[in-house]
PDB file of C-alpha atoms in Angstrom:
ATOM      1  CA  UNK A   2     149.801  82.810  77.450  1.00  0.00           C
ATOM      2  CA  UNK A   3     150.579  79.406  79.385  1.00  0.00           C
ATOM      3  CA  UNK A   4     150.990  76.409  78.246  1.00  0.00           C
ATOM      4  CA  UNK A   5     150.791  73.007  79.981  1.00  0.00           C
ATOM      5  CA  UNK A   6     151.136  69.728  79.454  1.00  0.00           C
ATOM      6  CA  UNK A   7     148.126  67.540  78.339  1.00  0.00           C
ATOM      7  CA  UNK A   8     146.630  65.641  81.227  1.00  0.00           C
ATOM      8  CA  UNK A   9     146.371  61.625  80.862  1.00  0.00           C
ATOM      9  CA  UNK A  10     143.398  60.938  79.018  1.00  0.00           C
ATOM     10  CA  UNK A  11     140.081  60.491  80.492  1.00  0.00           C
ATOM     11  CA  UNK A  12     136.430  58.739  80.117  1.00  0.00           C
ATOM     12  CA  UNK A  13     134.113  61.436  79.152  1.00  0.00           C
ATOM     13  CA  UNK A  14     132.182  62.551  83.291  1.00  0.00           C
ATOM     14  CA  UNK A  15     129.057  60.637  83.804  1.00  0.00           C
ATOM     15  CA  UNK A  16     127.003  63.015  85.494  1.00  0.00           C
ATOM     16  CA  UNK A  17     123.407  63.249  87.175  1.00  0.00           C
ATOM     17  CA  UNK A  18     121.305  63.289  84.012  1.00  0.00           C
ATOM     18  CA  UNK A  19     123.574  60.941  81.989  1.00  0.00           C
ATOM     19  CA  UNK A  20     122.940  57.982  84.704  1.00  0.00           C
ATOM     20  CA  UNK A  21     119.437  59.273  85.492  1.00  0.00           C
ATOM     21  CA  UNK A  22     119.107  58.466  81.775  1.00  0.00           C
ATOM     22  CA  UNK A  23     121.424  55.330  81.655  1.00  0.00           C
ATOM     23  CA  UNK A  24     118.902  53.696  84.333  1.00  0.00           C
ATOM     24  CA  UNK A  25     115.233  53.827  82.637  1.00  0.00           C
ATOM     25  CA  UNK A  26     116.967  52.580  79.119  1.00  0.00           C
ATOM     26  CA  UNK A  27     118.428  49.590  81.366  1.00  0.00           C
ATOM     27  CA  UNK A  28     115.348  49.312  83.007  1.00  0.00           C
ATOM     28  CA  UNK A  29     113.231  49.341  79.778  1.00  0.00           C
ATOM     29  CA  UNK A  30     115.681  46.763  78.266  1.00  0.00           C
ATOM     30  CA  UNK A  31     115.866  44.518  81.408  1.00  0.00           C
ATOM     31  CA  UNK A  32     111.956  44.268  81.129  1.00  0.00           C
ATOM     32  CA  UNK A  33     111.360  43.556  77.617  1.00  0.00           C
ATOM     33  CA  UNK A  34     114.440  40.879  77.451  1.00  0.00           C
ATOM     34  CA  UNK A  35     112.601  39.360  80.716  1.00  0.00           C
ATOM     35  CA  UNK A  36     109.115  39.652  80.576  1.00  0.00           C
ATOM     36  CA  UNK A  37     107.958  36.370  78.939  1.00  0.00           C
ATOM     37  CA  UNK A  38     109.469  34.180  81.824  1.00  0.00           C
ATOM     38  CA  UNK A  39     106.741  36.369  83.925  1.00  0.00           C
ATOM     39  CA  UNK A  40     104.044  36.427  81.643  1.00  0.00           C
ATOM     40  CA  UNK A  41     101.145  34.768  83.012  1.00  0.00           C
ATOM     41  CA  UNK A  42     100.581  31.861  79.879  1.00  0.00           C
ATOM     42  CA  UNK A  43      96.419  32.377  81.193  1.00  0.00           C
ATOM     43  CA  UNK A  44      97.028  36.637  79.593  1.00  0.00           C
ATOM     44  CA  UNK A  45      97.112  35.614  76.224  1.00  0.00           C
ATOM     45  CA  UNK A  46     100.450  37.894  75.815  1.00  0.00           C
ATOM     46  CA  UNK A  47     102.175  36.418  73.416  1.00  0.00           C
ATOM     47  CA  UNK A  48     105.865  34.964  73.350  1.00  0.00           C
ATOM     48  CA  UNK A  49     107.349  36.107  70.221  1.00  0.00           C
ATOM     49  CA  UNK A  50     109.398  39.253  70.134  1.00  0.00           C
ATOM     50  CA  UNK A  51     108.367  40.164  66.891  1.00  0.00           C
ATOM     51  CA  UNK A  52     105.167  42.006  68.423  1.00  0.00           C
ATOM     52  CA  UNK A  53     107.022  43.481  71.088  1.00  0.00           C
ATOM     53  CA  UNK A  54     110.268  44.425  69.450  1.00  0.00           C
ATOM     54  CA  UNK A  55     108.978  47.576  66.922  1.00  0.00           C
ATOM     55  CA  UNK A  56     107.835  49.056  70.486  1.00  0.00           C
ATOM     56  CA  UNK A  57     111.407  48.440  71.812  1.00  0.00           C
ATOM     57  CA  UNK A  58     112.902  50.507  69.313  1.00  0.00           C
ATOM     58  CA  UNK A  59     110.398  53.305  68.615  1.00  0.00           C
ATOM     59  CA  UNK A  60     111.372  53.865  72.689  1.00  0.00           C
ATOM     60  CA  UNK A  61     114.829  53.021  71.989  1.00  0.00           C
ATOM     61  CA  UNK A  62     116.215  55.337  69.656  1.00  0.00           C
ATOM     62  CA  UNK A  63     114.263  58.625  71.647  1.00  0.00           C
ATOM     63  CA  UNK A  64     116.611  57.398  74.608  1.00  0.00           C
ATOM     64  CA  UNK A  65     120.136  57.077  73.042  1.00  0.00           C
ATOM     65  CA  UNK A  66     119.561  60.888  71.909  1.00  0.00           C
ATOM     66  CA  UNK A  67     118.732  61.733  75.562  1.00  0.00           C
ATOM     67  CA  UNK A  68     121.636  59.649  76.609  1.00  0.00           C
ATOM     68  CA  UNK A  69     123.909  61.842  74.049  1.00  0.00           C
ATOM     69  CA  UNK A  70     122.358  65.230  75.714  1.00  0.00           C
ATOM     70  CA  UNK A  71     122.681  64.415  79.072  1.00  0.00           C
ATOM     71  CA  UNK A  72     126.073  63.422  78.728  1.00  0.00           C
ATOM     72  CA  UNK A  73     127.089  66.727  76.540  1.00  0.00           C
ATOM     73  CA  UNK A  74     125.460  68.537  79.080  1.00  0.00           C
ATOM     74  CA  UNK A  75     126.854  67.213  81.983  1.00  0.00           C
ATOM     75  CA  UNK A  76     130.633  67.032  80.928  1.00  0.00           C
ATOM     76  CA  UNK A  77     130.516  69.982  78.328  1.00  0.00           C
ATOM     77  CA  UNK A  78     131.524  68.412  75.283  1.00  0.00           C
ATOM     78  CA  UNK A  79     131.207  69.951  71.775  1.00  0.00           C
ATOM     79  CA  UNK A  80     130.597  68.670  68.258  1.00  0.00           C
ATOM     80  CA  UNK A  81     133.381  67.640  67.536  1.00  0.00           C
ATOM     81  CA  UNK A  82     133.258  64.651  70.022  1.00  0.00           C
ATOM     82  CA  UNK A  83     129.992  63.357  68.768  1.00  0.00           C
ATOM     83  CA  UNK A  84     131.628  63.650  65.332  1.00  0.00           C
ATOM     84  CA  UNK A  85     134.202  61.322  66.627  1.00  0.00           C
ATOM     85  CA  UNK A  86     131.167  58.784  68.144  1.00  0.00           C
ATOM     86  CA  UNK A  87     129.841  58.484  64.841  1.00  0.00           C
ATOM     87  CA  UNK A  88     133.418  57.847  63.174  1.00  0.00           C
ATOM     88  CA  UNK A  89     133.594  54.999  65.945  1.00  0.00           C
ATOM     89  CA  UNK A  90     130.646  53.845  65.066  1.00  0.00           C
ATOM     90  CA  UNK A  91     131.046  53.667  61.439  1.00  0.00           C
ATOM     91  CA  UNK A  92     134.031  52.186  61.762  1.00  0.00           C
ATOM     92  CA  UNK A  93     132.097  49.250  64.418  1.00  0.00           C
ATOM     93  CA  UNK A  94     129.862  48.824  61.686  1.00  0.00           C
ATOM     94  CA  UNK A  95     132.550  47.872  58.878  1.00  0.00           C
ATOM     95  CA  UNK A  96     134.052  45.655  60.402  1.00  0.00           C
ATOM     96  CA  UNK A  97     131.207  43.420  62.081  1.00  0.00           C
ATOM     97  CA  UNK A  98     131.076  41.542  58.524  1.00  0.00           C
ATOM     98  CA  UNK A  99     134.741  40.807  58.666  1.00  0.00           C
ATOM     99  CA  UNK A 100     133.867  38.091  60.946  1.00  0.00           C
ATOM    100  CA  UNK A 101     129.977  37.407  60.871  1.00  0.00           C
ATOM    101  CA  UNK A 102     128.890  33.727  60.402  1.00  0.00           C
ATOM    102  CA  UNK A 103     132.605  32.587  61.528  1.00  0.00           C
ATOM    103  CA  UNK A 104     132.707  30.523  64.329  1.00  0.00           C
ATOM    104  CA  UNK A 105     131.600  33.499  66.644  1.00  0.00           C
ATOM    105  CA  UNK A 106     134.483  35.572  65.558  1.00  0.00           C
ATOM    106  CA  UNK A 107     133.269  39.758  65.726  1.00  0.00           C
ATOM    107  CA  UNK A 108     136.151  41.768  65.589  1.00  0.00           C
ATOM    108  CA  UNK A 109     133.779  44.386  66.210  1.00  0.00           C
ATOM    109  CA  UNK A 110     133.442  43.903  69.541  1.00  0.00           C
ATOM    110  CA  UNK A 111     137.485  44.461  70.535  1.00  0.00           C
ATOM    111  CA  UNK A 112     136.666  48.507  69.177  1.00  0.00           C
ATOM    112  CA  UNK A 113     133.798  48.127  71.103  1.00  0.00           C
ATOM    113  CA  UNK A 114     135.512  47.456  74.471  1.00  0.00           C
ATOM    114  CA  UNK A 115     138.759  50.234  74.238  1.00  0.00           C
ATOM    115  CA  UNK A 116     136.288  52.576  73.130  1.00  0.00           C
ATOM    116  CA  UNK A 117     134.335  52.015  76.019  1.00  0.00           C
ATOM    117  CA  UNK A 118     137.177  52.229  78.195  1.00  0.00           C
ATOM    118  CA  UNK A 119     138.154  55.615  76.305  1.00  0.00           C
ATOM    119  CA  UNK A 120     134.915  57.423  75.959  1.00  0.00           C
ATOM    120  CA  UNK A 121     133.159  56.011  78.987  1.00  0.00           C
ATOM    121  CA  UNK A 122     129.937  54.624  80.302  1.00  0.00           C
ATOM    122  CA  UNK A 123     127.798  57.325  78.878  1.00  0.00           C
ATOM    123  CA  UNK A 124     128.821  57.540  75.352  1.00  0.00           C
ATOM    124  CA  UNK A 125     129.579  53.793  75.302  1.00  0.00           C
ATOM    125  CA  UNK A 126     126.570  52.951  76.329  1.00  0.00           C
ATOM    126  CA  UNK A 127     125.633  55.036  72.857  1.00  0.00           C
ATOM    127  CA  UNK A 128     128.255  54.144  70.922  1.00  0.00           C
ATOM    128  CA  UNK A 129     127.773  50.073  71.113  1.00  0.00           C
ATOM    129  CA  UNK A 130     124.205  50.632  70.331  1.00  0.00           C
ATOM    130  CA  UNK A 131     124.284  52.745  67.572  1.00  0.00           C
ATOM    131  CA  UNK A 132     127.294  50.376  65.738  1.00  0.00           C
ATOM    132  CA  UNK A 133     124.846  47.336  66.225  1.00  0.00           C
ATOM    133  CA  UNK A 134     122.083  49.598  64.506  1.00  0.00           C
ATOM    134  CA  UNK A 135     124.357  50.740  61.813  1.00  0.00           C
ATOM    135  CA  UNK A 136     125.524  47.477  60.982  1.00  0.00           C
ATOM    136  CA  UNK A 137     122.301  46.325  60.679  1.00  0.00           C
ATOM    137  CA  UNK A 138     120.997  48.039  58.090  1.00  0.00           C
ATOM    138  CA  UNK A 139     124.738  46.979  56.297  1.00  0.00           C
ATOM    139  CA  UNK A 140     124.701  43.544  56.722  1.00  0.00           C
ATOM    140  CA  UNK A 141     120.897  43.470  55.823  1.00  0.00           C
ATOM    141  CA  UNK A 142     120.372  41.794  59.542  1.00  0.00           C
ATOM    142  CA  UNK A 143     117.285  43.624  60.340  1.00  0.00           C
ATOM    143  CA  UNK A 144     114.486  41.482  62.585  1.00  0.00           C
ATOM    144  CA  UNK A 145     113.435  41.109  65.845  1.00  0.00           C
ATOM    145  CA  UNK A 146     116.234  40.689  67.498  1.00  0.00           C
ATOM    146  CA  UNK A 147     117.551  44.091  66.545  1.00  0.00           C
ATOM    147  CA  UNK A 148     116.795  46.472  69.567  1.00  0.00           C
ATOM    148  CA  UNK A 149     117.975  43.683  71.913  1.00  0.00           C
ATOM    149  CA  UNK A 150     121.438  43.203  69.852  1.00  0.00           C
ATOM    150  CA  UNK A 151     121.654  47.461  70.282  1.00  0.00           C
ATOM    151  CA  UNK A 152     120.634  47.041  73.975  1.00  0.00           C
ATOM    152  CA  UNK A 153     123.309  43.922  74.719  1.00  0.00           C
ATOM    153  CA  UNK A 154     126.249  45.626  72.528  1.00  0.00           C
ATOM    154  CA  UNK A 155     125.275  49.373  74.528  1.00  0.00           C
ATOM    155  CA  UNK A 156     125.446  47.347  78.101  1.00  0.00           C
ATOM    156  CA  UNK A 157     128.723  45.719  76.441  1.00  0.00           C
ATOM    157  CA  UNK A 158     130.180  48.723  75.913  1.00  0.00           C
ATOM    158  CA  UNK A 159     128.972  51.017  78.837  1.00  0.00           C
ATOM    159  CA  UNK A 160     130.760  48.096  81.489  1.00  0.00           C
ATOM    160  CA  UNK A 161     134.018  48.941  79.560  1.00  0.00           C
ATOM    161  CA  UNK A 162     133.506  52.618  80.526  1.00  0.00           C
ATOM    162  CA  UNK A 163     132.327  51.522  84.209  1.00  0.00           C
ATOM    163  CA  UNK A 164     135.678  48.974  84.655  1.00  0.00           C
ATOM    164  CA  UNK A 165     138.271  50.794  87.791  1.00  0.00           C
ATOM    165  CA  UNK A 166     141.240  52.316  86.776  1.00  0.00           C
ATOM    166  CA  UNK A 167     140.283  54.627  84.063  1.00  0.00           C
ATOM    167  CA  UNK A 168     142.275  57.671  85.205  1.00  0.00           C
ATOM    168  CA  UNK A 169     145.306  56.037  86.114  1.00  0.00           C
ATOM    169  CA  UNK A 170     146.008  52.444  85.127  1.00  0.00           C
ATOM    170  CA  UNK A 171     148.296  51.934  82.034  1.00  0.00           C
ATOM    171  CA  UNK A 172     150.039  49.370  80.686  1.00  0.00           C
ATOM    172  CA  UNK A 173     150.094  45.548  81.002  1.00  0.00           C
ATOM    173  CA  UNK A 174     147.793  45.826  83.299  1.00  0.00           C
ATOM    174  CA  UNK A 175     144.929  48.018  82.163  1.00  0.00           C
ATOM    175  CA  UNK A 176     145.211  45.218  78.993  1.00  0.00           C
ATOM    176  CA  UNK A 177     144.735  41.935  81.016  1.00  0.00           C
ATOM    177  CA  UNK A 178     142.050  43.859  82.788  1.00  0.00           C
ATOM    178  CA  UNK A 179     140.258  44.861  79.863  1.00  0.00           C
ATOM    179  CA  UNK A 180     141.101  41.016  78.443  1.00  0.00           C
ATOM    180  CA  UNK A 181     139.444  39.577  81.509  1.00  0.00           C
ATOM    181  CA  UNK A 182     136.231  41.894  81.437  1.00  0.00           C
ATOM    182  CA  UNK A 183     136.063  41.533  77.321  1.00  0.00           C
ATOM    183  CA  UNK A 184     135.903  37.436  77.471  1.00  0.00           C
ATOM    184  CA  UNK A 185     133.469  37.575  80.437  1.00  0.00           C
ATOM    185  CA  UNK A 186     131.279  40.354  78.482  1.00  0.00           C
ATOM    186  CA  UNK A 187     131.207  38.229  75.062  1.00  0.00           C
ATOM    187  CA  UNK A 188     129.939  35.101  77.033  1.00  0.00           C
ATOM    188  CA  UNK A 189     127.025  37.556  78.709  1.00  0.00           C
ATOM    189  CA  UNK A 190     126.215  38.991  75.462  1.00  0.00           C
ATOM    190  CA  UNK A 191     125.426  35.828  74.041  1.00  0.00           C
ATOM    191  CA  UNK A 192     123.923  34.426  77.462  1.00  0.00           C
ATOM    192  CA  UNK A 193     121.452  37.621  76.841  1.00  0.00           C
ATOM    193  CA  UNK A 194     120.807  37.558  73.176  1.00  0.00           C
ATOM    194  CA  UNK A 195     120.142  33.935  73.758  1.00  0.00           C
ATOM    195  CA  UNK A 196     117.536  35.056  76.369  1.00  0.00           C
ATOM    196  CA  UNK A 197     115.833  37.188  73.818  1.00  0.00           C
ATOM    197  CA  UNK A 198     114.839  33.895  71.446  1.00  0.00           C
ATOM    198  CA  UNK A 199     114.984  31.103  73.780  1.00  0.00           C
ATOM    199  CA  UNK A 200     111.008  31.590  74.911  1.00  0.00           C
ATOM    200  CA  UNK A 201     109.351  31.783  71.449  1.00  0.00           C
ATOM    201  CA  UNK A 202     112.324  29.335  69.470  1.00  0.00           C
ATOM    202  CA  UNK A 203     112.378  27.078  71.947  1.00  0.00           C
ATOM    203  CA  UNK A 204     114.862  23.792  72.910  1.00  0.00           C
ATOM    204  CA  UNK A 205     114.042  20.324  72.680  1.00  0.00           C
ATOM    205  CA  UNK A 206     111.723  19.069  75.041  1.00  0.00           C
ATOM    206  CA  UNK A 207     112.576  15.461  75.500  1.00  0.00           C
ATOM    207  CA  UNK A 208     116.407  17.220  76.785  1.00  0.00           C
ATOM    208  CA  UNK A 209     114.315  19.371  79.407  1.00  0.00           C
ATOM    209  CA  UNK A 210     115.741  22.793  77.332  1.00  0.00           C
ATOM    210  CA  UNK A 211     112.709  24.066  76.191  1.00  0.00           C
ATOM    211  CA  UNK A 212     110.455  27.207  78.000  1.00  0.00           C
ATOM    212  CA  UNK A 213     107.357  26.078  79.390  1.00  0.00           C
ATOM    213  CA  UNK A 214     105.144  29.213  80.364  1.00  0.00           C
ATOM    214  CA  UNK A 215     104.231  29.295  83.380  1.00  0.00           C
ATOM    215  CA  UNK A 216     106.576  27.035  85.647  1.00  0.00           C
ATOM    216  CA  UNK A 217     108.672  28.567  88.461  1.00  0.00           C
ATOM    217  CA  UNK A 218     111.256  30.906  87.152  1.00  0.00           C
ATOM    218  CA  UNK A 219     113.948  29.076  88.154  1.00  0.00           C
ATOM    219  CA  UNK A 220     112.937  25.939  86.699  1.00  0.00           C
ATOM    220  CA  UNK A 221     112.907  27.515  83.586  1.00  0.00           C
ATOM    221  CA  UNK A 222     116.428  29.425  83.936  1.00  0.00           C
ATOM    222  CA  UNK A 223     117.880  25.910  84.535  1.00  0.00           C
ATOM    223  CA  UNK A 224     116.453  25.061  81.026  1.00  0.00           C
ATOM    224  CA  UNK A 225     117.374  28.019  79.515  1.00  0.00           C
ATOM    225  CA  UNK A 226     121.036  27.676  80.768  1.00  0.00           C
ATOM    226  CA  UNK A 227     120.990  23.786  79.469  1.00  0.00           C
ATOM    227  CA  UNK A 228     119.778  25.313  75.923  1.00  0.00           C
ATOM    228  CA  UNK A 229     122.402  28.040  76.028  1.00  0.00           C
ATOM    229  CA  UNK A 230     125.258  25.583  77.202  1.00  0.00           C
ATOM    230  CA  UNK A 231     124.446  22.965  74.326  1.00  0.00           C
ATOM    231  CA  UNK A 232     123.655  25.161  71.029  1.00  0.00           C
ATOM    232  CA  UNK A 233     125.558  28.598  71.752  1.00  0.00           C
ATOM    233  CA  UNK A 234     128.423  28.335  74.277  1.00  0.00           C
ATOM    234  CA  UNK A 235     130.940  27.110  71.365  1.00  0.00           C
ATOM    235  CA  UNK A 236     130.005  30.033  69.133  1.00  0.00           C
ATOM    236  CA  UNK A 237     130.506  32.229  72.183  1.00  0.00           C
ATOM    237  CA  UNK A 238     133.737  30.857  72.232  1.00  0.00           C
ATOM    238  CA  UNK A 239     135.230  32.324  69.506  1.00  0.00           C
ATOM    239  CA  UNK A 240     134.469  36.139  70.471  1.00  0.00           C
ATOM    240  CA  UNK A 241     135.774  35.767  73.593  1.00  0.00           C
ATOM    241  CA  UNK A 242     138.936  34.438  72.423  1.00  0.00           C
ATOM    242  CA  UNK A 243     139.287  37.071  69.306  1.00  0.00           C
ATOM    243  CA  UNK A 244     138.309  39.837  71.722  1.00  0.00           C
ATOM    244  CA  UNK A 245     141.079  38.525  74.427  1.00  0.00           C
ATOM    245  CA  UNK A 246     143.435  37.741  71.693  1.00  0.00           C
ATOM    246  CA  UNK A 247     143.143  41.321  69.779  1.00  0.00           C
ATOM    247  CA  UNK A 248     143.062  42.958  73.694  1.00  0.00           C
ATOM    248  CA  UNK A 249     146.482  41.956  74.399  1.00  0.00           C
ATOM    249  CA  UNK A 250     148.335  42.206  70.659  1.00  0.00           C
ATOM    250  CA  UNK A 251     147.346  45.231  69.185  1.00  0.00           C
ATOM    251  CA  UNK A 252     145.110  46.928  72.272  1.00  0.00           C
ATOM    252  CA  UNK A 253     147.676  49.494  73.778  1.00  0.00           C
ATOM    253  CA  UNK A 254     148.661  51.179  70.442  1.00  0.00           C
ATOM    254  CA  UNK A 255     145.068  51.544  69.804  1.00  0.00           C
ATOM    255  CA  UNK A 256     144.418  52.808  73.361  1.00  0.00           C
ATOM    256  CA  UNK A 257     146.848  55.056  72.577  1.00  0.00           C
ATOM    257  CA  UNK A 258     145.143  56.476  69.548  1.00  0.00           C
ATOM    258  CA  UNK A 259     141.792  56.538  70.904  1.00  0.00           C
ATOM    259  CA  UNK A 260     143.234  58.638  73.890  1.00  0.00           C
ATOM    260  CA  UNK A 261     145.241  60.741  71.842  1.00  0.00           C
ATOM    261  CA  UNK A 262     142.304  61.503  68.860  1.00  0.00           C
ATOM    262  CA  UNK A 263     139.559  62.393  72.217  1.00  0.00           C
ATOM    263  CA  UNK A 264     141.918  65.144  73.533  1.00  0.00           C
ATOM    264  CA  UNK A 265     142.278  66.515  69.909  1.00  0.00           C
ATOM    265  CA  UNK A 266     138.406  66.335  70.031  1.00  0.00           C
ATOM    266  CA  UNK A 267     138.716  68.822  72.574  1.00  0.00           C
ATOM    267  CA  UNK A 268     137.175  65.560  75.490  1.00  0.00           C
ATOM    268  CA  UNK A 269     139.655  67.839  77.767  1.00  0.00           C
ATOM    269  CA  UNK A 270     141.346  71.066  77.612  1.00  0.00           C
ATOM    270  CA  UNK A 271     144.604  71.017  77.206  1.00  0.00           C
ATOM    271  CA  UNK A 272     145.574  74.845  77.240  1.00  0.00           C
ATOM    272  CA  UNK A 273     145.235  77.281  80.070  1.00  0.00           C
ATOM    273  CA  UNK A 274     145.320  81.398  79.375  1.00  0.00           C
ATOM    274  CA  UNK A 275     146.564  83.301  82.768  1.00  0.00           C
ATOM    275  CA  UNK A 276     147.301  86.661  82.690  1.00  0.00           C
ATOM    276  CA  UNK A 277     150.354  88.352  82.826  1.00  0.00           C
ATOM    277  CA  UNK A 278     152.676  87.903  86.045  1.00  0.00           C
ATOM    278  CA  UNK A 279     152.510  91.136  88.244  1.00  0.00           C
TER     279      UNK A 279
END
């Protein structure tokens, strides 16, 4: 028997089937956050998600599983490492009500982006979607708005997995590169989610932030980014700051554990057999 040393830790292989799959749940998503700022207002579609969103996530939950498959099957992971996505994502779902209805504050979303980093595109994608669902159903925040909250979180987490680096950068500056991407990502996810209500909830007309169906896209976009700017940007705020804040304090010891609990989860093999020396 050989032994060698265990290799630096690495984001679970996105292969062929895992992005194949990756790209029509984006796609899906990408259409049903956009489609009511194409809707022709003559089609009688209507605007509110509520119709729309029981569709989302009858489709939705079909394609996280095939995300899971392709991704076992392309890097060769075991149960083990899916046990360890749903400890992740139990653990997502606790603490979410730590900081709901505070000022914006989510710790949730600091796991959310190491994880990422740790497991990859693949299973982040999985991982920040399934968290959102479980904590859901805990903190009794079950709507509309659900599907796109599992869809925003998943892309959240999957661009952690997709930042440079991931083989070889440690240190200081992994951190202020995952810092950077984790304020930018909090201020998109609630740029999206806002998306998601803004056509049927509406703005104030007499400030010009309200959706009118039919005008030019980009006349609209202007409103929406007035309405986002004036009711949301604040709350915004304060994930981007606990996320950057939690990122540089406490985010290389849990790095560390992430990395160091995957290779026990058998992510990567860490002992070679060669026969005996003739």
């Amino acid at each position: 028997m050989n032994t060698t040393r265990p290799k630096p830790s690495r984001p679970v292989r996105l292969g062929a089937r895992s992005v194949a799959a990756l790209l029509l749940v984006s796609t899906i998503g990408v259409i049903a956050f956009g489609w009511p700022l194409l809707a022709d207002p003559a089609s009688g579609l209507s605007r509110d998600h509520s119709q729309d969103a029981p569709w989302l996530l009858s489709a939705l939950l079909p394609l996280l599983v095939a995300v899971v498959v392709a991704t076992i099957a392309d890097a060769g992971l075991d149960a083990k490492a899916v046990a360890m996505l749903g400890v992740l994502a139990a653990v997502g779902a606790a603490l979410r009500p730590l900081g709901a209805g505070t000022a914006g504050l989510e710790p949730m979303f600091f796991l959310m982006l190491l994880s990422g980093r740790v497991l990859g595109p693949g299973f982040g994608f999985v991982l920040g979607s399934v968290t959102m669902f479980a904590s859901a159903l805990l903190t009794g925040g079950v709507g509309p708005w659900m599907p796109f909250q599992m869809l925003s979180l998943g892309w959240f987490t999957m661009g952690a997995g997709l930042l440079p680096g991931a083989w070889r950068l440690r240190g200081r500056a992994e951190l202020a590169l995952l810092a950077a991407y984790g304020c930018l990502a909090a201020f998109l996810y609630g740029l999206v989610m806002n998306l998601q209500g803004w056509p049927y909830i509406g703005g104030d007309a007499a400030t010009g932030t309200s959706f009118v169906p039919g005008d030019p896209l980009h006349e609209n976009l202007v409103r929406f980014l007035v309405y986002y700017v004036t009711t949301s940007l604040g709350w915004d705020l304060g994930r981007a700051t606990l996320t950057v804040v939690l990122t540089l304090t406490v985010g290389g010891t849990l790095l560390r554990a992430l990395r160091r609990a995957t290779r026990r989860a058998a992510f990567e093999a860490q002992v070679t057999f060669a026969g005996p020396q003739r």
